[in-house]
XYZ file of C-alpha atoms in Angstrom:
783
model
C 3.802 9.343 -20.233
C 4.458 11.111 -23.531
C 0.836 10.455 -24.658
C -0.529 11.789 -21.398
C 1.917 14.785 -21.529
C 3.095 14.101 -18.002
C 6.765 13.314 -18.679
C 7.880 16.409 -16.781
C 6.121 15.291 -13.561
C 7.616 13.072 -10.885
C 4.501 11.065 -10.124
C 4.072 8.376 -7.461
C 4.161 4.923 -9.025
C 2.588 1.654 -8.084
C 4.341 -1.386 -9.522
C 2.176 -4.503 -10.036
C 4.715 -7.310 -10.124
C 2.989 -10.612 -10.380
C 5.712 -12.987 -9.158
C 6.627 -14.332 -5.674
C 8.496 -11.639 -3.757
C 9.703 -11.287 -0.167
C 8.707 -7.863 1.095
C 9.951 -6.101 4.249
C 8.225 -2.892 3.303
C 5.741 -1.571 0.708
C 8.429 -0.150 -1.670
C 10.836 -3.097 -1.576
C 10.328 -6.514 -3.134
C 13.010 -9.192 -3.499
C 12.075 -11.693 -6.205
C 12.025 -15.213 -4.752
C 11.596 -17.147 -8.001
C 10.320 -16.549 -11.511
C 7.066 -18.249 -12.557
C 4.859 -18.333 -15.730
C 7.759 -19.220 -18.016
C 9.843 -16.130 -17.089
C 13.535 -16.947 -16.676
C 15.308 -13.581 -16.846
C 18.802 -13.916 -15.430
C 20.250 -11.668 -12.629
C 16.842 -10.849 -11.087
C 16.049 -13.643 -8.585
C 17.203 -12.561 -5.148
C 17.245 -8.882 -6.250
C 15.015 -5.943 -5.213
C 12.922 -5.306 -8.288
C 12.210 -1.709 -7.236
C 15.976 -0.970 -7.328
C 16.192 -2.634 -10.744
C 13.320 -0.582 -12.096
C 14.728 2.661 -10.657
C 18.099 1.783 -12.212
C 16.408 1.269 -15.624
C 14.529 4.577 -15.298
C 17.719 6.389 -14.393
C 19.551 4.784 -17.233
C 16.895 5.951 -19.678
C 17.126 9.430 -18.201
C 14.199 11.251 -19.777
C 11.691 11.123 -16.884
C 11.530 10.552 -13.061
C 9.288 8.286 -11.059
C 8.787 7.829 -7.336
C 8.050 4.157 -6.772
C 5.840 4.041 -3.648
C 4.528 0.465 -3.646
C 5.134 -2.983 -5.125
C 1.864 -4.862 -5.348
C 1.232 -8.456 -6.396
C -1.565 -8.657 -9.028
C -3.688 -10.631 -6.519
C -3.421 -7.872 -3.973
C -4.187 -5.323 -6.629
C -7.316 -7.222 -7.619
C -8.554 -7.395 -3.974
C -7.890 -3.633 -3.581
C -9.676 -2.831 -6.834
C -12.733 -4.771 -5.841
C -12.492 -3.473 -2.291
C -13.014 0.058 -3.605
C -16.501 -1.082 -4.801
C -17.317 -3.483 -2.011
C -15.829 -2.880 1.468
C -16.480 -6.497 2.415
C -13.896 -7.648 -0.141
C -11.030 -9.308 1.869
C -9.856 -12.009 -0.602
C -8.289 -11.662 -3.982
C -7.862 -14.456 -6.557
C -6.238 -14.624 -9.916
C -7.260 -17.451 -12.245
C -5.528 -16.823 -15.526
C -2.129 -17.671 -16.979
C -1.102 -18.296 -13.365
C -3.145 -18.664 -10.270
C -2.743 -17.143 -6.795
C -4.700 -15.800 -3.879
C -4.358 -13.210 -1.145
C -6.487 -12.422 1.894
C -6.629 -10.201 5.002
C -4.978 -12.098 7.909
C -4.982 -11.012 11.506
C -1.662 -9.336 12.327
C -1.428 -11.335 15.606
C -1.064 -14.548 13.583
C 1.751 -13.244 11.240
C 4.885 -14.201 13.212
C 7.153 -12.728 10.566
C 5.902 -9.212 11.183
C 5.899 -7.301 14.472
C 2.615 -6.250 15.915
C -0.648 -7.763 16.909
C -3.344 -5.228 16.068
C -5.357 -5.003 12.872
C -4.838 -7.011 9.724
C -2.417 -7.291 6.862
C -2.893 -8.647 3.310
C -1.037 -11.916 2.890
C 0.002 -13.004 -0.614
C -0.353 -16.771 -0.315
C 1.635 -17.671 -3.434
C -0.536 -20.833 -3.516
C 0.847 -21.810 -6.898
C 3.623 -23.589 -4.999
C 1.115 -25.629 -2.958
C 2.092 -29.250 -3.300
C 5.800 -28.670 -3.885
C 6.417 -30.467 -0.654
C 4.569 -33.618 -2.015
C 1.253 -32.972 -0.300
C -0.637 -33.292 -3.549
C 1.046 -36.449 -4.897
C -2.162 -38.544 -4.462
C -4.041 -36.123 -6.747
C -1.418 -35.637 -9.461
C -1.776 -37.673 -12.732
C 0.814 -38.949 -15.162
C -0.079 -35.971 -17.407
C 0.666 -33.492 -14.489
C 4.057 -35.136 -14.017
C 4.830 -34.999 -17.737
C 3.995 -31.283 -17.863
C 6.174 -30.722 -14.784
C 9.176 -32.590 -16.278
C 9.011 -30.505 -19.484
C 8.703 -27.174 -17.690
C 11.324 -24.495 -16.967
C 11.029 -25.133 -13.228
C 10.551 -28.910 -12.542
C 9.225 -29.615 -9.077
C 7.972 -26.151 -8.471
C 4.551 -24.462 -8.760
C 2.905 -27.868 -8.832
C -0.575 -26.597 -7.857
C -0.337 -23.829 -10.488
C 0.548 -26.486 -13.123
C -2.607 -28.439 -12.211
C -5.044 -25.511 -12.061
C -3.893 -22.450 -14.092
C -4.533 -21.426 -17.665
C -0.933 -21.705 -18.754
C -0.993 -25.451 -18.474
C -4.633 -26.416 -19.139
C -4.355 -26.629 -22.901
C -1.214 -28.739 -22.581
C -2.932 -31.125 -20.183
C -5.692 -31.624 -22.680
C -3.172 -32.181 -25.482
C -1.270 -34.879 -23.544
C -4.539 -36.698 -22.696
C -5.616 -36.659 -26.378
C -2.213 -38.017 -27.508
C -2.491 -40.916 -25.056
C -6.095 -41.641 -26.110
C -5.133 -41.559 -29.797
C -2.241 -43.944 -29.190
C -4.607 -46.345 -27.464
C -6.985 -46.124 -30.497
C -9.700 -44.349 -28.505
C -9.588 -41.196 -30.709
C -9.001 -40.271 -34.360
C -8.877 -43.993 -35.337
C -5.437 -44.061 -33.795
C -4.018 -41.321 -36.067
C -1.333 -39.073 -34.391
C -0.127 -36.079 -36.416
C 3.068 -34.017 -35.900
C 0.858 -31.040 -34.911
C -0.814 -33.097 -32.166
C 2.604 -33.998 -30.866
C 3.792 -30.369 -30.814
C 3.904 -28.694 -27.396
C 1.642 -25.656 -27.087
C -0.640 -26.448 -30.084
C -3.674 -26.642 -27.907
C -4.122 -23.482 -25.769
C -6.404 -22.602 -22.883
C -8.537 -20.445 -25.109
C -9.149 -23.478 -27.290
C -10.324 -25.465 -24.205
C -12.729 -22.652 -23.345
C -14.045 -22.453 -26.899
C -14.581 -26.280 -27.116
C -16.500 -26.353 -23.829
C -19.156 -23.942 -24.921
C -22.509 -25.712 -25.122
C -23.848 -24.352 -28.369
C -20.962 -23.828 -30.760
C -18.437 -25.972 -28.771
C -18.519 -29.015 -31.032
C -18.185 -26.851 -34.177
C -15.152 -25.071 -32.670
C -13.723 -28.444 -31.657
C -13.912 -29.760 -35.198
C -12.179 -26.608 -36.442
C -9.342 -26.829 -33.940
C -8.783 -30.578 -34.389
C -8.852 -30.250 -38.193
C -6.049 -27.638 -37.960
C -4.153 -30.318 -36.087
C -4.641 -32.640 -39.086
C -6.502 -35.442 -37.276
C -9.784 -35.389 -39.274
C -12.132 -35.900 -36.295
C -15.439 -37.658 -36.366
C -18.556 -36.361 -34.485
C -17.843 -38.892 -31.743
C -14.226 -37.640 -31.522
C -15.437 -34.147 -31.040
C -17.892 -35.160 -28.282
C -15.060 -37.089 -26.522
C -12.585 -34.183 -26.810
C -15.208 -31.789 -25.423
C -15.709 -34.179 -22.528
C -11.891 -34.176 -21.863
C -11.768 -30.391 -21.838
C -14.759 -30.255 -19.442
C -13.042 -32.753 -17.036
C -9.713 -30.787 -17.044
C -11.350 -27.403 -16.466
C -13.749 -28.935 -13.925
C -10.750 -30.303 -11.942
C -9.147 -26.872 -12.090
C -12.312 -25.190 -10.777
C -12.605 -27.744 -7.955
C -8.962 -27.410 -6.918
C -9.311 -23.595 -6.809
C -12.574 -23.904 -4.871
C -11.055 -26.246 -2.315
C -8.091 -24.015 -1.616
C -10.301 -20.951 -1.504
C -12.476 -22.876 0.953
C -9.500 -23.256 3.200
C -8.921 -19.445 3.217
C -12.648 -18.718 3.852
C -12.757 -21.200 6.731
C -9.680 -19.461 8.273
C -11.367 -16.081 7.925
C -14.481 -17.419 9.619
C -12.401 -18.891 12.487
C -10.361 -15.666 12.844
C -13.554 -13.663 13.182
C -15.221 -16.192 15.518
C -18.582 -15.878 13.711
C -21.232 -18.548 13.128
C -21.638 -17.428 9.505
C -19.110 -15.675 7.319
C -20.187 -12.920 5.031
C -17.464 -11.772 2.685
C -16.580 -10.847 -0.931
C -13.875 -12.382 -3.130
C -12.411 -10.177 -5.803
C -11.453 -12.213 -8.958
C -9.485 -11.462 -12.059
C -7.882 -13.629 -14.793
C -8.669 -14.795 -18.322
C -9.933 -18.281 -17.332
C -12.526 -16.881 -14.946
C -13.592 -14.069 -17.328
C -13.721 -15.979 -20.614
C -15.213 -19.200 -19.324
C -18.739 -18.785 -17.910
C -19.078 -22.501 -16.999
C -15.782 -22.344 -15.018
C -17.073 -19.535 -12.869
C -20.404 -21.356 -12.093
C -18.537 -24.556 -11.158
C -16.200 -22.626 -8.887
C -19.065 -20.781 -7.095
C -21.091 -23.993 -6.678
C -18.147 -26.007 -5.241
C -17.238 -23.155 -2.750
C -20.812 -23.068 -1.485
C -20.820 -26.846 -1.002
C -17.422 -26.880 0.795
C -18.069 -23.828 3.030
C -21.856 -24.037 3.563
C -21.836 -21.645 6.544
C -20.671 -18.723 4.375
C -22.306 -16.147 2.210
C -19.687 -15.415 -0.392
C -20.015 -12.778 -3.142
C -17.713 -13.133 -6.154
C -16.859 -9.763 -7.650
C -15.112 -9.530 -11.036
C -12.392 -6.948 -11.216
C -13.405 -4.880 -14.302
C -10.231 -2.766 -14.241
C -7.696 -5.436 -13.380
C -5.164 -5.040 -10.635
C -3.941 -1.530 -11.829
C -6.664 0.408 -9.965
C -5.840 -1.470 -6.810
C -2.107 -0.827 -7.223
C -2.906 2.873 -7.662
C -4.983 2.826 -4.455
C -2.224 1.134 -2.511
C 0.162 3.721 -3.975
C -2.099 6.584 -2.939
C -2.164 5.279 0.662
C 1.622 4.769 0.543
C 2.043 8.317 -0.781
C -0.035 9.699 2.096
C 1.930 7.660 4.598
C 5.238 8.724 3.010
C 4.129 12.345 3.306
C 3.230 11.691 6.965
C 6.653 10.065 7.476
C 8.358 13.033 5.825
C 6.547 15.452 8.097
C 7.453 13.458 11.177
C 11.062 13.315 10.028
C 10.967 17.041 9.452
C 9.713 17.620 13.038
C 12.418 15.340 14.499
C 15.127 16.848 12.214
C 15.532 19.749 14.685
C 16.858 17.332 17.230
C 19.442 15.745 14.940
C 22.484 17.892 15.385
C 25.331 17.915 12.953
C 29.011 17.600 14.009
C 29.421 21.264 13.262
C 26.565 22.151 15.631
C 27.990 19.931 18.350
C 31.380 21.511 17.985
C 29.675 24.897 18.383
C 28.066 23.625 21.585
C 31.496 22.563 22.842
C 32.958 25.977 21.908
C 30.180 27.849 23.714
C 30.624 25.651 26.780
C 34.309 26.630 26.850
C 33.311 30.353 26.673
C 30.893 29.874 29.583
C 33.525 28.043 31.605
C 35.911 30.972 31.226
C 33.164 33.409 32.224
C 32.335 31.389 35.319
C 36.050 31.266 36.405
C 36.657 34.994 35.751
C 36.317 37.385 38.647
C 34.704 40.148 36.514
C 32.406 37.846 34.580
C 31.492 35.415 37.369
C 28.390 37.228 38.639
C 26.774 37.290 35.179
C 27.984 33.857 34.113
C 25.415 31.057 33.692
C 27.882 28.205 34.235
C 28.917 29.252 37.776
C 32.084 27.171 38.174
C 31.677 27.022 41.946
C 34.823 26.336 44.076
C 34.326 23.275 46.298
C 37.454 23.583 48.472
C 38.244 19.980 47.615
C 41.915 20.407 46.753
C 42.985 16.870 46.154
C 41.621 13.394 45.372
C 42.139 10.603 47.982
C 45.724 9.421 48.627
C 44.819 6.147 50.372
C 45.571 7.221 53.933
C 41.886 7.962 54.688
C 40.707 6.147 57.836
C 37.714 6.050 60.217
C 33.910 5.829 60.442
C 31.866 8.552 58.818
C 28.250 9.396 58.318
C 27.158 10.526 54.827
C 23.891 12.093 53.669
C 22.845 12.154 50.043
C 20.132 14.530 48.947
C 19.644 15.013 45.249
C 16.131 14.003 44.195
C 12.978 12.329 45.454
C 15.025 9.824 47.465
C 17.279 10.619 50.446
C 20.004 8.269 51.530
C 21.813 8.000 54.888
C 25.011 6.039 55.017
C 27.555 4.756 57.516
C 30.912 4.455 55.721
C 33.814 2.650 57.392
C 37.037 3.510 55.619
C 40.242 1.466 56.477
C 43.691 2.400 55.185
C 46.809 0.313 54.993
C 47.897 -2.478 52.599
C 44.408 -3.806 52.306
C 42.295 -0.635 51.767
C 38.618 -1.348 52.399
C 35.357 0.659 52.387
C 32.365 -0.883 54.165
C 29.022 0.796 53.697
C 25.594 0.542 55.325
C 22.693 2.629 54.085
C 18.971 3.229 54.190
C 16.879 5.024 51.536
C 14.021 7.317 52.570
C 11.475 9.050 50.329
C 11.047 12.809 50.126
C 7.322 13.439 49.658
C 6.290 16.031 47.118
C 4.691 18.177 49.827
C 8.041 18.338 51.606
C 9.988 19.061 48.347
C 7.698 22.082 47.774
C 7.011 22.986 51.486
C 9.136 25.085 53.850
C 12.875 24.777 54.495
C 12.251 23.875 58.125
C 9.953 20.991 57.047
C 12.588 19.671 54.710
C 15.426 19.687 57.246
C 13.106 18.335 59.994
C 12.383 15.404 57.601
C 16.132 14.893 56.903
C 16.929 14.896 60.680
C 14.076 12.440 61.284
C 15.588 10.100 58.686
C 19.077 10.396 60.262
C 17.618 9.625 63.693
C 15.806 6.515 62.310
C 19.104 5.336 60.643
C 21.148 5.849 63.825
C 18.545 3.810 65.775
C 18.737 1.126 63.043
C 22.546 1.034 63.345
C 22.541 1.353 67.188
C 24.834 4.420 67.060
C 22.845 7.312 68.441
C 25.429 8.128 71.093
C 28.380 8.357 68.732
C 29.426 11.841 67.534
C 30.440 11.007 63.955
C 31.992 13.258 61.326
C 29.469 13.833 58.596
C 29.649 14.637 54.870
C 26.562 16.114 53.328
C 26.030 15.430 49.632
C 23.714 18.237 48.566
C 23.166 18.091 44.799
C 22.060 21.660 44.220
C 24.003 24.752 43.151
C 25.862 26.162 46.220
C 28.433 28.936 46.750
C 31.118 27.582 49.063
C 33.421 29.742 51.099
C 34.851 26.683 52.875
C 34.536 22.953 52.876
C 31.753 22.993 55.549
C 29.719 25.938 54.299
C 27.446 26.017 51.252
C 25.069 28.854 50.295
C 22.151 27.520 48.173
C 22.043 29.510 44.908
C 18.764 28.154 43.707
C 16.683 24.938 43.812
C 16.558 22.565 40.829
C 15.006 19.124 39.993
C 11.521 20.022 41.179
C 12.528 21.313 44.750
C 10.967 24.537 45.759
C 11.363 24.687 49.604
C 10.962 28.249 50.978
C 13.520 30.128 53.102
C 16.479 28.079 51.781
C 17.850 29.962 48.765
C 20.689 32.309 49.884
C 21.074 30.341 53.149
C 23.949 28.013 54.314
C 22.518 24.542 54.047
C 25.048 23.253 56.705
C 23.648 25.696 59.214
C 20.083 24.696 58.305
C 21.048 21.065 58.953
C 22.727 21.912 62.229
C 19.620 23.827 63.343
C 17.492 20.879 62.460
C 19.713 18.554 64.533
C 19.462 21.020 67.537
C 15.656 21.068 67.216
C 15.536 17.243 67.364
C 17.873 17.117 70.469
C 18.484 13.459 70.073
C 22.029 13.223 68.729
C 24.987 15.356 67.789
C 27.012 15.286 64.552
C 30.163 17.027 63.291
C 29.364 18.360 59.822
C 32.763 18.465 58.130
C 31.940 18.906 54.473
C 29.055 19.858 52.173
C 29.625 18.129 48.832
C 27.933 18.237 45.434
C 26.928 14.800 44.166
C 29.097 15.329 41.093
C 32.163 15.923 43.299
C 31.223 12.942 45.474
C 31.053 10.780 42.320
C 34.506 12.000 41.206
C 35.958 11.245 44.685
C 34.409 7.781 44.759
C 35.929 6.870 41.438
C 39.256 8.538 42.235
C 39.638 6.222 45.271
C 39.683 3.311 42.791
C 41.417 5.085 39.847
C 43.896 7.889 40.554
C 43.613 9.331 37.052
C 39.951 10.269 37.767
C 39.804 14.103 37.792
C 36.361 14.649 36.349
C 32.895 13.802 37.779
C 29.620 13.588 35.801
C 26.077 13.073 36.828
C 23.685 12.055 34.068
C 20.504 11.108 35.822
C 17.516 13.113 37.127
C 19.672 16.172 36.635
C 22.895 16.807 34.770
C 26.122 18.301 36.048
C 29.939 17.994 35.970
C 32.981 18.902 38.047
C 36.698 18.697 37.382
C 40.085 19.569 38.943
C 40.909 23.125 37.715
C 44.242 24.914 38.182
C 44.059 27.290 41.086
C 45.639 30.033 38.977
C 42.574 29.971 36.730
C 39.940 30.196 39.564
C 39.864 33.976 39.964
C 37.101 33.844 42.576
C 39.432 32.098 45.103
C 42.746 33.377 46.402
C 45.853 31.380 45.610
C 47.660 30.145 42.562
C 49.231 26.886 43.710
C 47.778 23.483 43.036
C 44.267 22.565 41.985
C 40.754 22.669 43.266
C 37.649 20.789 42.239
C 35.208 23.115 40.575
C 31.465 22.319 40.567
C 30.480 23.539 37.178
C 26.682 23.601 37.603
C 26.478 23.242 33.912
C 22.724 22.631 33.963
C 22.314 26.402 33.664
C 24.359 26.494 30.421
C 22.173 28.260 27.834
C 20.197 30.351 30.331
C 21.699 33.506 28.638
C 20.271 32.383 25.260
C 23.486 30.964 23.822
C 21.720 27.643 22.987
C 18.561 29.209 21.510
C 19.486 28.223 18.001
C 19.250 24.491 18.874
C 16.283 24.627 21.309
C 13.023 23.450 19.733
C 9.413 24.518 20.375
C 9.111 21.414 22.579
C 12.089 22.456 24.797
C 10.420 25.853 25.176
C 7.092 24.232 26.095
C 8.823 22.054 28.755
C 10.640 25.135 30.131
C 7.464 27.278 30.249
C 5.611 24.614 32.248
C 8.495 23.929 34.690
C 8.902 25.212 38.261
C 11.969 27.281 37.261
C 11.097 28.827 33.880
C 14.095 30.166 32.002
C 16.588 28.346 34.219
C 18.597 25.127 33.822
C 17.976 25.088 30.046
C 20.903 22.716 29.179
C 19.731 20.365 31.918
C 16.168 20.471 30.511
C 17.573 19.269 27.169
C 19.718 16.400 28.428
C 18.645 15.115 31.828
C 16.280 12.372 32.923
C 13.882 14.631 34.649
C 12.886 16.327 31.392
C 13.408 13.910 28.508
C 10.014 12.213 29.077
C 8.366 15.622 29.116
C 9.963 16.598 25.757
C 8.682 13.292 24.264
C 5.213 13.878 25.669
C 5.069 17.386 24.065
C 6.246 15.956 20.707
C 3.594 13.206 20.924
C 0.825 15.784 21.675
C 1.882 17.749 18.576
C 1.965 14.650 16.380
C -1.455 13.595 17.671
C -2.910 17.014 16.945
C -1.616 16.632 13.360
C -3.379 13.263 13.061
C -0.145 11.147 12.900
C -0.598 9.359 16.271
C -3.348 7.739 18.420
C -5.974 8.267 15.669
C -5.751 11.959 16.240
C -7.256 11.742 19.750
C -5.387 13.384 22.683
C -6.188 11.388 25.813
C -6.319 12.817 29.283
C -3.237 10.696 30.001
C -1.287 12.428 27.334
C -2.324 15.783 28.678
C -0.952 14.887 32.149
C 2.460 16.509 32.845
C 5.171 14.072 34.049
C 3.225 10.938 32.994
C 5.854 9.930 30.444
C 8.794 9.171 32.751
C 12.332 8.695 31.450
C 12.252 5.078 32.587
C 9.678 4.478 29.865
C 12.090 5.930 27.287
C 14.744 3.438 28.438
C 12.266 0.545 28.206
C 10.879 1.560 24.840
C 14.330 2.012 23.261
C 15.544 -1.371 24.361
C 16.749 -3.324 21.300
C 15.290 -6.493 22.735
C 11.832 -4.966 23.005
C 9.336 -5.978 20.257
C 6.759 -3.453 19.110
C 4.095 -5.504 20.907
C 5.881 -4.740 24.185
C 6.267 -1.119 23.329
C 2.520 -1.048 22.780
C 1.971 -2.721 26.115
C 4.008 0.093 27.875
C 1.967 2.705 26.096
C -1.256 0.953 27.083
C -0.024 0.933 30.722
C 0.129 4.703 30.368
C -3.428 4.719 29.127
C -2.384 5.369 25.532
C -4.475 3.192 23.140
C -1.868 2.756 20.482
C -1.561 0.811 17.255
C 1.685 -0.919 16.204
C 2.254 2.023 13.737
C 1.928 4.380 16.727
C 4.507 2.274 18.574
C 7.020 2.637 15.690
C 6.627 6.467 15.745
C 6.857 6.672 19.549
C 9.965 4.568 19.520
C 11.552 6.936 16.919
C 10.571 9.984 18.946
C 12.170 8.505 22.076
C 15.411 7.560 20.378
C 15.704 11.021 18.643
C 15.284 12.894 21.973
C 17.718 10.673 23.859
C 20.194 10.753 20.988
C 20.343 14.566 21.207
C 20.621 14.400 24.981
C 23.609 12.099 24.892
C 25.314 14.183 22.104
C 24.958 17.631 23.751
C 26.113 16.102 27.048
C 29.119 14.658 25.181
C 29.784 18.044 23.594
C 29.901 19.698 27.037
C 32.256 16.933 28.348
C 34.482 17.337 25.257
C 34.799 21.042 26.253
C 35.809 20.066 29.795
C 38.545 17.440 28.941
C 40.019 19.763 26.310
C 40.183 22.566 28.853
C 42.188 20.251 31.238
C 44.563 19.231 28.362
C 45.148 22.863 27.450
C 45.606 23.855 31.117
C 48.514 21.408 31.288
C 49.965 22.237 27.873
C 49.633 18.684 26.662
C 49.344 17.462 23.090
C 47.536 14.423 24.422
C 45.605 13.862 27.659
C 44.761 10.629 29.386
C 41.998 11.166 31.939
C 39.211 9.275 33.680
C 35.737 10.564 34.187
C 33.733 9.125 37.126
C 30.057 8.786 36.177
C 26.818 8.271 38.078
C 23.154 8.650 37.248
C 20.215 6.543 36.183
C 20.124 7.880 32.629
C 23.768 6.868 32.085
C 23.322 3.553 33.894
C 19.915 2.321 32.640
C 19.311 3.821 29.203
C 20.245 1.262 26.554
C 22.102 3.682 24.250
C 22.890 6.926 26.151
C 26.399 5.945 27.446
C 27.525 4.609 24.072
C 26.406 7.750 22.131
C 27.896 9.946 24.883
C 31.350 8.169 24.750
C 31.361 8.322 20.912
C 30.538 12.066 20.873
C 33.371 12.885 23.356
C 35.815 10.817 21.322
C 34.811 12.646 18.035
C 34.780 16.155 19.471
C 37.917 15.856 21.649
C 40.240 13.667 19.542
C 43.369 14.673 21.459
C 41.962 13.270 24.693
C 41.879 9.578 25.631
C 38.913 9.542 28.047
C 38.174 6.557 30.209
C 34.718 6.370 31.797
C 34.401 4.704 35.290
C 30.913 4.000 36.576
C 30.474 4.855 40.223
C 29.116 1.687 41.773
C 28.708 3.245 45.285
C 27.144 6.600 44.298
C 28.245 9.918 45.694
C 27.715 8.915 49.388
C 31.034 7.142 49.532
C 32.680 10.167 47.963
C 31.175 12.462 50.600
C 32.618 10.213 53.287
C 36.013 10.293 51.582
C 35.933 14.092 51.326
C 35.012 14.209 55.007
C 37.912 11.911 55.818
C 40.240 14.151 53.819
C 38.788 17.170 55.671
C 39.367 15.496 59.065
C 42.930 14.617 58.060
C 43.534 18.286 57.235
C 42.008 19.360 60.514
C 44.266 16.933 62.434
C 47.249 18.413 60.702
C 46.123 21.811 61.942
C 45.310 20.291 65.417
C 41.713 21.366 65.096
C 39.826 18.168 64.317
C 38.505 16.301 67.380
C 37.349 12.823 66.533
């Protein structure tokens, strides 16, 4: 670096490390075992990249960014692949021997994914360590192995590589001399000395013209005074040893080439093998033997052997260049997703702002301009166990509408028996007229009463209506505005109970006593409070997002009276509609909002509810595709389709049990032709979006429970939150992250979360039962 005057630059580095390593990624390599006479302590089982980084840091006079660890075999294949794109095999035949080749990813069980190919470093030097080559090994091979630094290991390498070839020849010559077949039986100390005959000597002796002369020189230095016949015999021994090496390498290479041919399913394989190593380079006869044997063993192949002129370094640099590009891509993707990763300080700020909006919603002077409306529900207490009777409940909150018959029995053995039917709300009804919507609802009720055989009964009814309503009493709710994709005309500003009553009159088939209109959040709280008396908060985390809780009457300035408590429907989905969350909203949130039916409204809900998370993900995927990071830079018609990426797909993709192959299958169902690399990115995008959703939802809830604690002047609050919603129930990580966030942001509150098994319909029936009880007390209710 000093010579090149680049010591001040932090350059990307490719590290060619020519020993067996286990790699889980390109810039990490754990040394399995030393070979080629290396025996450095404290390195086996360690990540060599970390060791190199540590040494660079210790030196302290330059920096390096190690992007890739490459085996020399892989480097050779990549170097040759630069000149010949058909090159898909790399071989080293030198001090050691090894091979790599491009294997189909679908066959590599240790790596997720099934598309494309990956270079496999075979580490074939260990071939035979399981005893599979015993019938080919000679007494000389066994003697070399016994005297090595790693007995029993790298047996194929010890039979075929340059490091051991000279030693094999020496051992054969010693035995022949002892038997009087060479040197008139003379054995000198030099001939008995390990390492005195090297592979370069074997290569020199084998040469056809000057080989015998070289042989005489080498043997004379060993003090054996060879005759002409001795030189011919020794040359013959060298030829046999190197010939065996070439044949062994050719046979194993033949196995790889046959596999490549089978993988491709072709009648004739056409490929290139990149080769490096001193034995192959310095020994012309060796190369010819190798080529000839390969052609004989794999006759249905056209194999080109390409010598790597610049070793493995050029290939390592190429791998590093690709790694550097991918690292830059990863950095840019991380930068994009960083906006979604909120710090604890940011989440505490969300909690603080939620508290401010809660106060504004409760205040008489600030209520009209407040975004979090804090709507009184006229539900003044949770169930006390005396509720009794048969009740009808309706549950309208999304694309499905539910009608329920709820039989509540009080006494020692309290029971709740429920019967229900689910009906679809077609999109044309959701966005049609109010009369069409309520006619459809009444039709469903009629069908249910027929189904239950109860059309003549005049039952008390609780109407779970999961949209923002101003209530002046328990049985009157003025719709503030539609959410969750509903857009029915002539409903906003109207009493939905009256609209329901009018629909029932138009049908003229049955009569019902509408006792209560209930938000689904309140219904959820009441359902859970029936099981757990400490439940004073309700949360919906599903298609939409909302919360309610029992507020002190003295704080609800929009309702007269200071005694006791009343459940307040927060309608927190509109939190942020005044711009107070703009600093954490991203360009993707803005895009989702701009393309929604209610632009500028329900901004908090659009960041954390099931209806919108898939859309946020889709917008991010479009952006990443435009930038060439996904789907080969091609935006499909599917990806352009709004609503195609449903939140249920997020839940499926983020499942810990789901392999990348299954993630890819989900994307392909959506018409997205993805690679496994695409699947990794998509999974990260999904997890980032849902992480933020759970965290900001948790920040809002932390604000609520802390408000309850402060209302009551407690140092510590024990409270239960009743929860319902598909996002909370079905997403693999949402509930855990949500709980953790509440715990971190409201440390003085011990919050228990109780899942509502029966939904908000049961809660609506309970509220209706409470309402009837109150009517009876006032001698008004006729049941």
